[in-house]
CSV table of C-alpha atoms and ligand atoms in Angstrom, one decimal:
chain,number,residue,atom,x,y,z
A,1,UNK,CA,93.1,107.7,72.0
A,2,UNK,CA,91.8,106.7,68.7
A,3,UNK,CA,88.5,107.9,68.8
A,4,UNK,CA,88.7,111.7,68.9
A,5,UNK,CA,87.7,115.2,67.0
A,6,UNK,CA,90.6,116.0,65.3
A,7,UNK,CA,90.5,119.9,65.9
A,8,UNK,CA,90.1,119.9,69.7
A,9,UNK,CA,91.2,116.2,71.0
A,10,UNK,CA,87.6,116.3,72.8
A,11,UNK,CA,86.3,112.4,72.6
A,12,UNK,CA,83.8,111.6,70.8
A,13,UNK,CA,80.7,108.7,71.8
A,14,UNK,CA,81.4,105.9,70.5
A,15,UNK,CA,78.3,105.2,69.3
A,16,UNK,CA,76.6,108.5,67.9
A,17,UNK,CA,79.8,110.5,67.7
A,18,UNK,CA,78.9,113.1,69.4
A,19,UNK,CA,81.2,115.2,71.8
A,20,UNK,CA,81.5,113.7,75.1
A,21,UNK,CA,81.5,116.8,77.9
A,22,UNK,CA,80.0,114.9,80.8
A,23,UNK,CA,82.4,113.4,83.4
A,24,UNK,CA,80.3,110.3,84.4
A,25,UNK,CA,83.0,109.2,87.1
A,26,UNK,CA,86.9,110.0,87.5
A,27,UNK,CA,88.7,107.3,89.0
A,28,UNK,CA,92.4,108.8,88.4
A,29,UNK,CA,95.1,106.7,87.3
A,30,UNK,CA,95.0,103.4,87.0
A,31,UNK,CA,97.1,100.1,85.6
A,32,UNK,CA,95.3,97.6,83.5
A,33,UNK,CA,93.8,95.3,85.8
A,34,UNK,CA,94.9,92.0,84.2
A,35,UNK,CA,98.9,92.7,84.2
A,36,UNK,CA,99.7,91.1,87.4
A,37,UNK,CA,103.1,91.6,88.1
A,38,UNK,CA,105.5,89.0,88.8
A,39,UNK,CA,108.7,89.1,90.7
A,40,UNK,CA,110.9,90.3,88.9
A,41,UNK,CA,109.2,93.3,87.1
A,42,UNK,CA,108.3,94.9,90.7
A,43,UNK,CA,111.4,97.0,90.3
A,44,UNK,CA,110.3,98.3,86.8
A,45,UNK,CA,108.3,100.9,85.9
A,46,UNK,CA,104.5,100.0,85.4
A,47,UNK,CA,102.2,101.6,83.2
A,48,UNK,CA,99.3,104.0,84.5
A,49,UNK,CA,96.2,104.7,82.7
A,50,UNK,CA,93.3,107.6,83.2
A,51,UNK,CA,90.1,105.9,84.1
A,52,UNK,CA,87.8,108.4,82.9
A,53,UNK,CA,84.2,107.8,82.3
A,54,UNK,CA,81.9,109.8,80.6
A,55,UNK,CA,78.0,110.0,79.4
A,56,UNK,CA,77.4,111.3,76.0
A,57,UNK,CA,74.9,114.2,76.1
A,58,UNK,CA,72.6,113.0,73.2
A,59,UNK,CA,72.2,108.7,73.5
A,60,UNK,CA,73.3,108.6,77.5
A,61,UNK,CA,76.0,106.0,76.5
A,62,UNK,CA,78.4,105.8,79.6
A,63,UNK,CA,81.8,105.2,78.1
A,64,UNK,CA,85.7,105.1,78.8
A,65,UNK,CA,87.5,107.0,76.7
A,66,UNK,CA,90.2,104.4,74.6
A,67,UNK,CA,93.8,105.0,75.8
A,68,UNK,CA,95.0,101.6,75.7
A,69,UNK,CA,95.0,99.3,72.5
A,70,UNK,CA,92.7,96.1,72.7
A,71,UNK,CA,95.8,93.9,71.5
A,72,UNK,CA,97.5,95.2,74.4
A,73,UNK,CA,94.7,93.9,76.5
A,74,UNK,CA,93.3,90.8,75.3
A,75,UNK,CA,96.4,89.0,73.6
A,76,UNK,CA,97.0,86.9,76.6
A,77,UNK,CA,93.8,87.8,79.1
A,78,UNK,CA,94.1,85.5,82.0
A,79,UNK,CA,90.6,85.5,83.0
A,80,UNK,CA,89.3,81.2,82.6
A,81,UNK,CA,85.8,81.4,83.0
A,82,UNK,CA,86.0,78.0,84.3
A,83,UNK,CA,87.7,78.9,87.7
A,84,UNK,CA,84.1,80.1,89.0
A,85,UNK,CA,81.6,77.2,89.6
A,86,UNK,CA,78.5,79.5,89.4
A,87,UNK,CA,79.0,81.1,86.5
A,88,UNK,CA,79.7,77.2,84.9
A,89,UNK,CA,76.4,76.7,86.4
A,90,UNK,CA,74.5,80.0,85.1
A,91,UNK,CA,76.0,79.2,81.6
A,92,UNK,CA,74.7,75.5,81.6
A,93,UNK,CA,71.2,76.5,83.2
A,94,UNK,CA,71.2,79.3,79.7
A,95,UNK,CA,72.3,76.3,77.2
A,96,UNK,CA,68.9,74.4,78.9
A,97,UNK,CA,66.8,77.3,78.4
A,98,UNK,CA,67.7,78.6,75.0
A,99,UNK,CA,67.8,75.4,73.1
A,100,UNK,CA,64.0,74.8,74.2
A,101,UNK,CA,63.1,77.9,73.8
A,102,UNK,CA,64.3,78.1,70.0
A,103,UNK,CA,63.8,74.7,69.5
A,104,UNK,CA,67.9,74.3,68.6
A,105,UNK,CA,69.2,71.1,67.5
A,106,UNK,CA,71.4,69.1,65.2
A,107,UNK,CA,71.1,71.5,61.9
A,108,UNK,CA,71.0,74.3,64.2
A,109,UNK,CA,74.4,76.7,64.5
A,110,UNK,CA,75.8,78.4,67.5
A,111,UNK,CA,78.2,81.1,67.5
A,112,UNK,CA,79.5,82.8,70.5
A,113,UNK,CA,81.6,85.9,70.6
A,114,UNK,CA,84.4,85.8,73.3
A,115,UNK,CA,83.9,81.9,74.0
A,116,UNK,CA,86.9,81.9,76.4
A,117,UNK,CA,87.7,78.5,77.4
A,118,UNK,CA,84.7,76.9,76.1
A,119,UNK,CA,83.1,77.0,79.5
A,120,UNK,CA,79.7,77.5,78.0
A,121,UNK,CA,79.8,75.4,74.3
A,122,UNK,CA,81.2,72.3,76.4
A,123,UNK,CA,77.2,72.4,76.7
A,124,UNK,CA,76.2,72.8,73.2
A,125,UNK,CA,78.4,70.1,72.2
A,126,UNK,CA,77.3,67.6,75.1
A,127,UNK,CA,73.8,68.1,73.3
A,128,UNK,CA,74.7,67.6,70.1
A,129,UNK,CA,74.1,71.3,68.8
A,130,UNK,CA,76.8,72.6,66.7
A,131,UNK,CA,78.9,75.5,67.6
A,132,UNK,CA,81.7,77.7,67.0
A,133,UNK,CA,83.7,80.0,69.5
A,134,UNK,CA,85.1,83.3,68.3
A,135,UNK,CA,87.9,84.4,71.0
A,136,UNK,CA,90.4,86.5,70.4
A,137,UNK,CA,93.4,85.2,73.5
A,138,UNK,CA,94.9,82.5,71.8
A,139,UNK,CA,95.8,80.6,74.6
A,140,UNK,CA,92.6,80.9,76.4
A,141,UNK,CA,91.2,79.4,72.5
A,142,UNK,CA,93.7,76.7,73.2
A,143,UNK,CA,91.9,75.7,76.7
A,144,UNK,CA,88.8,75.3,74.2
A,145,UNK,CA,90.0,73.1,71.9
A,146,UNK,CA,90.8,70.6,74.6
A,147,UNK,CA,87.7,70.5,75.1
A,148,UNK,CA,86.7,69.4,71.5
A,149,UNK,CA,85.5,73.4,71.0
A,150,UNK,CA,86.5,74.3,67.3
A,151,UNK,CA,87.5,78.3,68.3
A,152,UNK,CA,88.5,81.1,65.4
A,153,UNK,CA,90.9,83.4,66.9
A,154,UNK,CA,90.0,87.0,66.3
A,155,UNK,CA,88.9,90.0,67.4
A,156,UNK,CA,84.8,89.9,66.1
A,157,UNK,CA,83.3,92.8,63.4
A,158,UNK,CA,82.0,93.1,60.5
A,159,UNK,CA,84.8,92.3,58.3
A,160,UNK,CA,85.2,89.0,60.6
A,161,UNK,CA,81.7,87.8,60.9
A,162,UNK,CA,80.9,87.7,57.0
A,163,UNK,CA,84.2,85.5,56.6
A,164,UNK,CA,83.1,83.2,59.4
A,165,UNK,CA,79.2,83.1,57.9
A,166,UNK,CA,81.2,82.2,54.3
A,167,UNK,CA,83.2,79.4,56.0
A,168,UNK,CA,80.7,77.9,58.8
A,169,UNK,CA,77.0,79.7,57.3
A,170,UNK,CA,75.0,82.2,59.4
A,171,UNK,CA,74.0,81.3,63.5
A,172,UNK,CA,70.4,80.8,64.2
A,173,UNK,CA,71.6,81.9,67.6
A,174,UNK,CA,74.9,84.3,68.5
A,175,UNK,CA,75.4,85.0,72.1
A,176,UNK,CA,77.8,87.0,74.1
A,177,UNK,CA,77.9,86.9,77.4
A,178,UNK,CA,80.1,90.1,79.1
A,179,UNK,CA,81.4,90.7,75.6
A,180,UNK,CA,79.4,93.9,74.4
A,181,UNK,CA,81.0,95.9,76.9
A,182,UNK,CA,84.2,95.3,76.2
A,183,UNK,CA,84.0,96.3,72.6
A,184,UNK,CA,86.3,99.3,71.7
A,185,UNK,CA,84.2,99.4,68.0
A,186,UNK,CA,80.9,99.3,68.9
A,187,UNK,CA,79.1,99.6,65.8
A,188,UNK,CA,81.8,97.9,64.3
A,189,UNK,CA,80.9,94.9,66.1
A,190,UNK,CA,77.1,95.3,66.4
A,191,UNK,CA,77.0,95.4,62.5
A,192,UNK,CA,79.1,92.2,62.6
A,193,UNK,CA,76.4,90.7,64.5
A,194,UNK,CA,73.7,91.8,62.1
A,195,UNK,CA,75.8,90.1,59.1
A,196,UNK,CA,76.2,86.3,60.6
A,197,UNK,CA,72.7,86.3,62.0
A,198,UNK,CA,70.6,83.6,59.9
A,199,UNK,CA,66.8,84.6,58.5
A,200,UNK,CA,64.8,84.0,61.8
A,201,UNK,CA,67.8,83.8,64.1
A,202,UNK,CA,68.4,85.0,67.0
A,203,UNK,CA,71.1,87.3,69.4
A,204,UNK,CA,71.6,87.2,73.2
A,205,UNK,CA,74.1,89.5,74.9
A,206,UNK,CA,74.5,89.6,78.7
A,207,UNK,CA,76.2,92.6,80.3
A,208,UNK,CA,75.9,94.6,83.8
A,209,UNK,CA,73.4,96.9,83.5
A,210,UNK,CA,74.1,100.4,84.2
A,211,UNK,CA,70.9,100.6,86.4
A,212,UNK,CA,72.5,98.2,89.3
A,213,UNK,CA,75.9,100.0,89.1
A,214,UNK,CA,74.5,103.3,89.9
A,215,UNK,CA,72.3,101.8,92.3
A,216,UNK,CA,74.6,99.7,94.2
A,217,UNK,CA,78.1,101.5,94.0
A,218,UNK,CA,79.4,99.3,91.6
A,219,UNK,CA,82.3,101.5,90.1
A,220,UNK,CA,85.0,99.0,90.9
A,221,UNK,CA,83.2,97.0,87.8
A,222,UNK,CA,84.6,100.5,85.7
A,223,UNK,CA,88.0,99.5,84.3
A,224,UNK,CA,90.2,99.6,80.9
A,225,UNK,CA,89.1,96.6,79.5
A,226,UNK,CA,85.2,97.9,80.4
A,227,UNK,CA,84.7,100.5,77.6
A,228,UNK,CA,80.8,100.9,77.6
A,229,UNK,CA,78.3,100.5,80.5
A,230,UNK,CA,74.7,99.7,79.1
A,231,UNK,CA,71.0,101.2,80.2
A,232,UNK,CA,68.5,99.0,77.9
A,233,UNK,CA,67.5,102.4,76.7
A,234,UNK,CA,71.3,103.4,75.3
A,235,UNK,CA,71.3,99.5,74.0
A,236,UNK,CA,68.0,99.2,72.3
A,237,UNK,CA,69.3,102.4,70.3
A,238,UNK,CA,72.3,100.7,69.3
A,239,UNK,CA,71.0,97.7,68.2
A,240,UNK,CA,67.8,99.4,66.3
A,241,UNK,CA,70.3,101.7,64.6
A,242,UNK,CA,71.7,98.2,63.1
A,243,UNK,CA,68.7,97.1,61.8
A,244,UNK,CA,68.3,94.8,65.4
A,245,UNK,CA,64.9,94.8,67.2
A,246,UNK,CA,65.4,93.9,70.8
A,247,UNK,CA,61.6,91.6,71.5
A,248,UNK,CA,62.6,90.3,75.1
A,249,UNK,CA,65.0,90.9,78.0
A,250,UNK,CA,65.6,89.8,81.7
A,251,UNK,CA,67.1,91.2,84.4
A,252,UNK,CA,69.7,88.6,86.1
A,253,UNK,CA,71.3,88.6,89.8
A,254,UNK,CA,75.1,87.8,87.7
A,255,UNK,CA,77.7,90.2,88.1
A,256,UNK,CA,76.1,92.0,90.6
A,257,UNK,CA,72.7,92.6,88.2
A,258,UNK,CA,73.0,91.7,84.3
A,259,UNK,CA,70.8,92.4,81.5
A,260,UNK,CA,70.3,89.8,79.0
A,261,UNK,CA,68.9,90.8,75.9
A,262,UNK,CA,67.0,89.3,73.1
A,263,UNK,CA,67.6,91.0,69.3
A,264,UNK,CA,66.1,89.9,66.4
A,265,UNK,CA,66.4,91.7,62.5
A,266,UNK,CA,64.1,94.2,62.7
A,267,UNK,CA,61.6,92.2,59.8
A,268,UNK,CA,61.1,89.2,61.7
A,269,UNK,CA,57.8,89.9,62.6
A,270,UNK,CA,57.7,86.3,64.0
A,271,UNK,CA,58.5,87.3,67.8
A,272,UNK,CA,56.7,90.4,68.7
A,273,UNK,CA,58.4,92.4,71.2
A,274,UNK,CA,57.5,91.5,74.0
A,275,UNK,CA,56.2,92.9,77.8
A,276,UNK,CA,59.4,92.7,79.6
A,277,UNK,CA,60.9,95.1,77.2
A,278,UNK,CA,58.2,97.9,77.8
A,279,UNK,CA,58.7,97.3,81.4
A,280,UNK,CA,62.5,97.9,82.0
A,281,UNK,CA,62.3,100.7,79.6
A,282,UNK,CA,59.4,102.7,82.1
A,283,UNK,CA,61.6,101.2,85.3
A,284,UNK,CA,64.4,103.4,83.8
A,285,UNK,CA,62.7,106.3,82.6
A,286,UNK,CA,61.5,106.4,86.3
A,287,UNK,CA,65.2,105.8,87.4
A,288,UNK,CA,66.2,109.3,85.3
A,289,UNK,CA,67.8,107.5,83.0
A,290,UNK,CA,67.1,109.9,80.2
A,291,UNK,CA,68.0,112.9,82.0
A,292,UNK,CA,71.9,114.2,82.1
A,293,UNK,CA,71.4,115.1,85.2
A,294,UNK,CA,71.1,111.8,86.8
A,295,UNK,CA,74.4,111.2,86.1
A,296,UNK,CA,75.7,114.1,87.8
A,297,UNK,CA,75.5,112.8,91.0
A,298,UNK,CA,77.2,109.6,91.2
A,299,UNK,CA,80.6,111.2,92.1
A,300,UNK,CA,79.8,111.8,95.9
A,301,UNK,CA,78.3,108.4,96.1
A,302,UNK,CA,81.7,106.9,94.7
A,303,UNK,CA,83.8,108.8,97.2
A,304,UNK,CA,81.6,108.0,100.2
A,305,UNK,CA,82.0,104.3,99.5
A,306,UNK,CA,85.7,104.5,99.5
A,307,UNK,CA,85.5,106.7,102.4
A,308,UNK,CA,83.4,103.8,104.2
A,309,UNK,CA,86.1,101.2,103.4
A,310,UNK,CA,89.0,103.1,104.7
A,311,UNK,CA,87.4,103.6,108.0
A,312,UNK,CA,86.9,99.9,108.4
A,313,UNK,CA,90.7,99.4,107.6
A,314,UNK,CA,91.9,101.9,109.7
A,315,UNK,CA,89.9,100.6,112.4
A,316,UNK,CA,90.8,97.4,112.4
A,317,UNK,CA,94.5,98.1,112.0
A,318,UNK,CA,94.5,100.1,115.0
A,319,UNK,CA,93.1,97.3,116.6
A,320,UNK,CA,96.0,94.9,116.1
A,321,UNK,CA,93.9,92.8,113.1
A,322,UNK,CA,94.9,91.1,110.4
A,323,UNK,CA,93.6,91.6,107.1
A,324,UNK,CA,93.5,89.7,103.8
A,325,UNK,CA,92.0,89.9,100.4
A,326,UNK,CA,90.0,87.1,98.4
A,327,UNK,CA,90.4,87.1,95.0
A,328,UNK,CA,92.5,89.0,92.2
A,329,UNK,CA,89.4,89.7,89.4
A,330,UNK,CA,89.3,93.1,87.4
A,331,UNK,CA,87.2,95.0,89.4
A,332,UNK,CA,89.7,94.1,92.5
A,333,UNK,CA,92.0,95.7,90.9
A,334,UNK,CA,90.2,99.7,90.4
A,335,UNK,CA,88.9,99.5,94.0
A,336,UNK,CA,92.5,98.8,95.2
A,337,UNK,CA,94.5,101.3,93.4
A,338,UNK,CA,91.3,104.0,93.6
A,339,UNK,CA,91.1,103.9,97.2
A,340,UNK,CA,94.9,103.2,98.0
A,341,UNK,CA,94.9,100.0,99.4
A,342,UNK,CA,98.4,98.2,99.4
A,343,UNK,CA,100.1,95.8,101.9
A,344,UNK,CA,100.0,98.4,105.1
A,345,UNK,CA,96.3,97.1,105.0
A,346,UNK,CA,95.9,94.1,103.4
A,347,UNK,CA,98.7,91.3,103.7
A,348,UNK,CA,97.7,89.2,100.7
A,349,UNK,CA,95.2,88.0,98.7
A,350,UNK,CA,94.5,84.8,97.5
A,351,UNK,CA,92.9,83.3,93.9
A,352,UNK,CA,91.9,80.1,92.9
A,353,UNK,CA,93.6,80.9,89.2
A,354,UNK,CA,97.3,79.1,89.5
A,355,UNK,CA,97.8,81.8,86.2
A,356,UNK,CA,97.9,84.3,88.9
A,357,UNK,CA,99.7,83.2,91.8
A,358,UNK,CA,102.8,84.1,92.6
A,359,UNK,CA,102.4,87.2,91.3
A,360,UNK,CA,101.5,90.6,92.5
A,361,UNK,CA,98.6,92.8,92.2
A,362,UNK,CA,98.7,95.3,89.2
A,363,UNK,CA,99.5,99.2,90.9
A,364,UNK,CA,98.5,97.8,94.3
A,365,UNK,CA,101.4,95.0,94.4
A,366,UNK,CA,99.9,92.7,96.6
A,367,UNK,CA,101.3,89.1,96.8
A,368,UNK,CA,98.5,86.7,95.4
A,369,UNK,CA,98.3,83.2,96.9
A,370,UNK,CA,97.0,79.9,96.6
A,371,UNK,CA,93.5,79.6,98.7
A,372,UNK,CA,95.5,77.2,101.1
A,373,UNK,CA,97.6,80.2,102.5
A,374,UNK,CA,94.4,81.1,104.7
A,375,UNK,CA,94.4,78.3,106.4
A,376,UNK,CA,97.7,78.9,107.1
A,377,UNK,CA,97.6,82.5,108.6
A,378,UNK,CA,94.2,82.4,110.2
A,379,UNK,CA,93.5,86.1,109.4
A,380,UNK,CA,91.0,87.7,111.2
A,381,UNK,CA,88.9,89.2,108.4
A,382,UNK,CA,88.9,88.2,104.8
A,383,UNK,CA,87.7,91.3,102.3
A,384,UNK,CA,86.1,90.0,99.5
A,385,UNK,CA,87.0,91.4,96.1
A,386,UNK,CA,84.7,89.4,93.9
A,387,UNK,CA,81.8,90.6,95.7
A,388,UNK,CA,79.4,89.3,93.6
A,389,UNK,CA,80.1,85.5,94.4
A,390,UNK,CA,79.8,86.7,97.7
A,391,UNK,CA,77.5,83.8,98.8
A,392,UNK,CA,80.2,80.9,96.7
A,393,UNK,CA,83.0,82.4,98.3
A,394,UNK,CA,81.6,82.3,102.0
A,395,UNK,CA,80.3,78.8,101.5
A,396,UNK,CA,83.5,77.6,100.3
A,397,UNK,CA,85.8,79.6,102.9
A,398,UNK,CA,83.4,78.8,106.1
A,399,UNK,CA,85.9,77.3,107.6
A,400,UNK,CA,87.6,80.5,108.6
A,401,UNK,CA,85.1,81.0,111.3
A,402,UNK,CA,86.9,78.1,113.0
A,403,UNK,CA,89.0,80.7,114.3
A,404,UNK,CA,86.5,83.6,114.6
A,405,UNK,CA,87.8,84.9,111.3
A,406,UNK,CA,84.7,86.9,109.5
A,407,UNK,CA,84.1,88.0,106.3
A,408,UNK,CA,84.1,91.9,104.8
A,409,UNK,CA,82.1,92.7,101.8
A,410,UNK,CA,83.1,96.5,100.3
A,411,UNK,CA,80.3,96.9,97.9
A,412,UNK,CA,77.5,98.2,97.8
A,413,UNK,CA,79.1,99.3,101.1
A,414,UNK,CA,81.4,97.9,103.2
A,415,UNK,CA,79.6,95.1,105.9
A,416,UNK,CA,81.1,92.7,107.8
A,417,UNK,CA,79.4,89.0,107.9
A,418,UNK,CA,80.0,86.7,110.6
B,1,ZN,ZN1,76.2,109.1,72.0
C-alpha cells in the first residue's frame, strides 16, 4: 500500500486524499489477472491479492486500494490490442472522426498514452499525421515499432510528459483509450497531461463508465490492474482540478459502455462546453450518483449474479454437459476465482492470443487452448468470458451450433443463446 495515512493505515482517495471508509465492493482474494501460469509453476506457490473497492465519501471516486506495484504489473502485460478485430475497427473509425473533427494533419502531433502495439497510430501514420506512442511494456513497444510506430517506453506523468514535450513539442491531440483507469498516480498523470497539451489542443480519454457497471453487473471488469472506476461527475472534478475543462463527451457501447471524454485547458474559450456534457451530468445526478448511499447497495446485486452463474453450472453438470470457457481477458480472470469456478466446471478455455496458450488460468488454473480445440471436443455450451464481444465471438464460433452446442453469456446475468 503506498498510499495510506500514516497514523491509522486507513487508505486515503487517491484523488482528494481523503479517508476512504466506504466498501464499494469486496471481491476477496485474488491473483493478478495477467500472470497466467505455465506448466511448470502450477506446483508453486501463487500470489493472492485483496480486491477491495471503495468510494471516497467526499469526490465519489470508486477506487482499489494499491497492494501490488505497477512494475509488477505492466513490465511484460500480455494484452495485444490487435488480437480483437472490433476494437481495431472502433480505433480506426476514432482516427476518421477526430482528424476531421480537429482538422489534424501533417504539422499536427499525436500522442497516445498506453499505445500498446500500435493498434491505433498504424492509422495516424497511414494518413500522414505524426504521432508518438508512450507505453510502458517494452515488448508490447517492440510490436509497435514493427509497425513503423516510434514508442517511448515509460510509465506517463508529469515528470515524463515535459521531457517528451522538450524532445517531440506539445500534442495538439493526447488520447488514451482504457489508460486513465489504470493509473496508480492519478493526479500525477492528469497533471502530465496538462503539461504536453499544445495552446488550443486537445485530450480524449476513453474508459468504462461507472454508470454501466453498476447498472449491468459488471464487477468482473474490477481487478488489480483497474485502480479507479469513473462517473463523468468524479472525472470532470479531476480534470477541472488540473486546470482541464471537459467541453464534450459520448457515451460508447465498448467495453460493455465507455465514456469518451473531451478536455481542453480551462482558457480555451474556443470550444464551449458543450450539451452532451450537461446531459450526462443530470443522467447521473438522477442515477444517485452523488449520494453515498447509492453505492451501498451494489453488494447484493454482485452476489446474486454469482449466485445465478453457479446454478447454471450445477445444472448442467448434473446433467452430464460439457462446459468450456472462451477467452482468458482480465475480467475472466475476477469472475473465475470470485465465484470459484475451476476445472470441475469448466474443462478449458480457449484464446486467440498464442502469448497465452499453453498456460493456465491465474488462481483458477484452467488449461488455455488454441480456438481449434473446440472443434475438436464439440462441448455442449461455450461460457463467454469477454462478454462484451459477445456478438464477434458468436459470429466467429457459429459453427458450434453444428453440433447443438449454444452459447452462455454470465453478465449482466447469466443467458444462454442458441
Ligand atoms: Zn476523493
Amino acid at each position: 500500500m503506498t498510499n495510506s495515512s500514516e497514523s491509522s493505515g486507513q487508505p486515503l482517495c487517491r484523488f482528494c486524499d481523503t479517508p476512504l471508509h466506504h466498501t464499494f465492493i469486496d471481491l476477496g482474494m485474488s491473483p493478478l489477472c495477467q500472470t497466467h501460469i505455465t506448466p511448470a509453476q502450477l506446483s508453486h506457490m501463487e500470489p493472492f491479492y485483496p480486491l477491495l473497492t471503495y468510494v471516497c465519501s467526499q469526490c465519489y471516486l470508486v477506487q482499489l486500494d494499491e497492494f501490488v506495484a505497477p512494475g509488477d504489473i505492466f513490465s511484460e502485460y500480455a494484452y495485444f490490442s490487435s488480437y480483437s478485430d472490433s476494437w481495431v475497427e472502433h480505433a480506426r473509425r476514432y482516427v476518421e472522426m477526430i482528424s476531421e473533427r480537429f482538422s489534424l494533419g501533417g504539422s499536427s502531433r499525436v500522442v497516445e498514452i498506453a499505445s500498446n502495439d500500435g493498434y491505433l497510430l498504424q492509422h495516424f501514420v497511414k494518413k500522414g499525421i505524426p504521432c508518438l506512442g508512450v507505453e510502458p511494456a517494452a515488448n508490447i513497444a517492440e510490436a509497435a515499432l514493427a509497425r513503423g510506430i516510434e514508442s517511448v517506453v515509460t510509465f506517463f506523468g508529469e515528470r515524463t510528459a515535459m521531457d517528451i514535450a522538450k524532445k517531440y513539442g506539445h500534442a495538439n491531440l493526447l488520447l488514451g483509450n482504457n489508460v486513465l483507469a489504470h493509473v496508480p498516480k492519478l493526479n500525477d498523470f492528469v497533471s502530465g497531461l496538462k503539461a504536453l497539451l499544445a495552446p488550443g489542443g486537445v485530450i480524449t480519454m476513453e474508459f468504462p463508465h461507472l454508470l454501466q457497471l453498476m447498472s449491468e453487473n459488471q464487477f468482473d471488469t474490477i481487478y488489480h490492474e483497474h485502480f479507479s472506476y469513473f462517473s463523468f461527475m468524479s472525472v470532470e472534478r479531476v480534470f477541472a482540478h488540473h486546470g482541464i475543462t471537459l467541453f464534450d463527451v459520448e457515451e460508447l457501447p465498448t467495453h460493455g459502455g465507455s465514456l469518451r471524454i473531451y478536455g481542453r485547458h480551462a482558457d480555451d474559450e474556443s470550444k464551449p462546453v458543450g450539451e452532451r456534457v450537461t446531459q450526462l451530468r443530470a443522467k447521473e445526478q438522477l442515477a444517485g450518483l452523488d449520494r453515498l448511499d447509492t453505492y451501498g447497495g451494489f453488494c447484493e446485486q454482485v452476489k446474486e449474479t454469482k449466485r445465478k452463474l453457479l446454478d447454471f453450472l450445477i445444472q448442467a453438470k448434473r446433467a452430464g454437459k460439457s462446459v468450456v470457457g472462451y477467452g482468458a481477458p482480465g475480467k475472466g480472470n475476477t469472475l473465475l476465482n470470485y465465484c470459484g469456478i475451476r476445472q470441475d466446471f469448466l474443462d478449458y478455455t480457449v484464446d486467440r492470443n498464442p502469448y497465452k496458450q499453453g498456460k493456465f488460468t491465474p488462481g483458477t488454473h484452467i488449461p488455455i487452448f488454441g480456438p481449434e480445440k473446440i472443434r475438436e471436443t464439440k462441448p455442449d455450451y461455450l461460457l463467454l468470458l469477454p462478454w462484451n464481444l459477445r456478438e464477434e465471438i458468436m459470429q466467429q464460433m457459429g459453427f458450434i451450433r453444428e453440433w447443438g452446442g449454444q452459447f452462455v453469456v454470465p453478465i449482466p446475468e447469466t443467458k444462454v443463446y442458441l
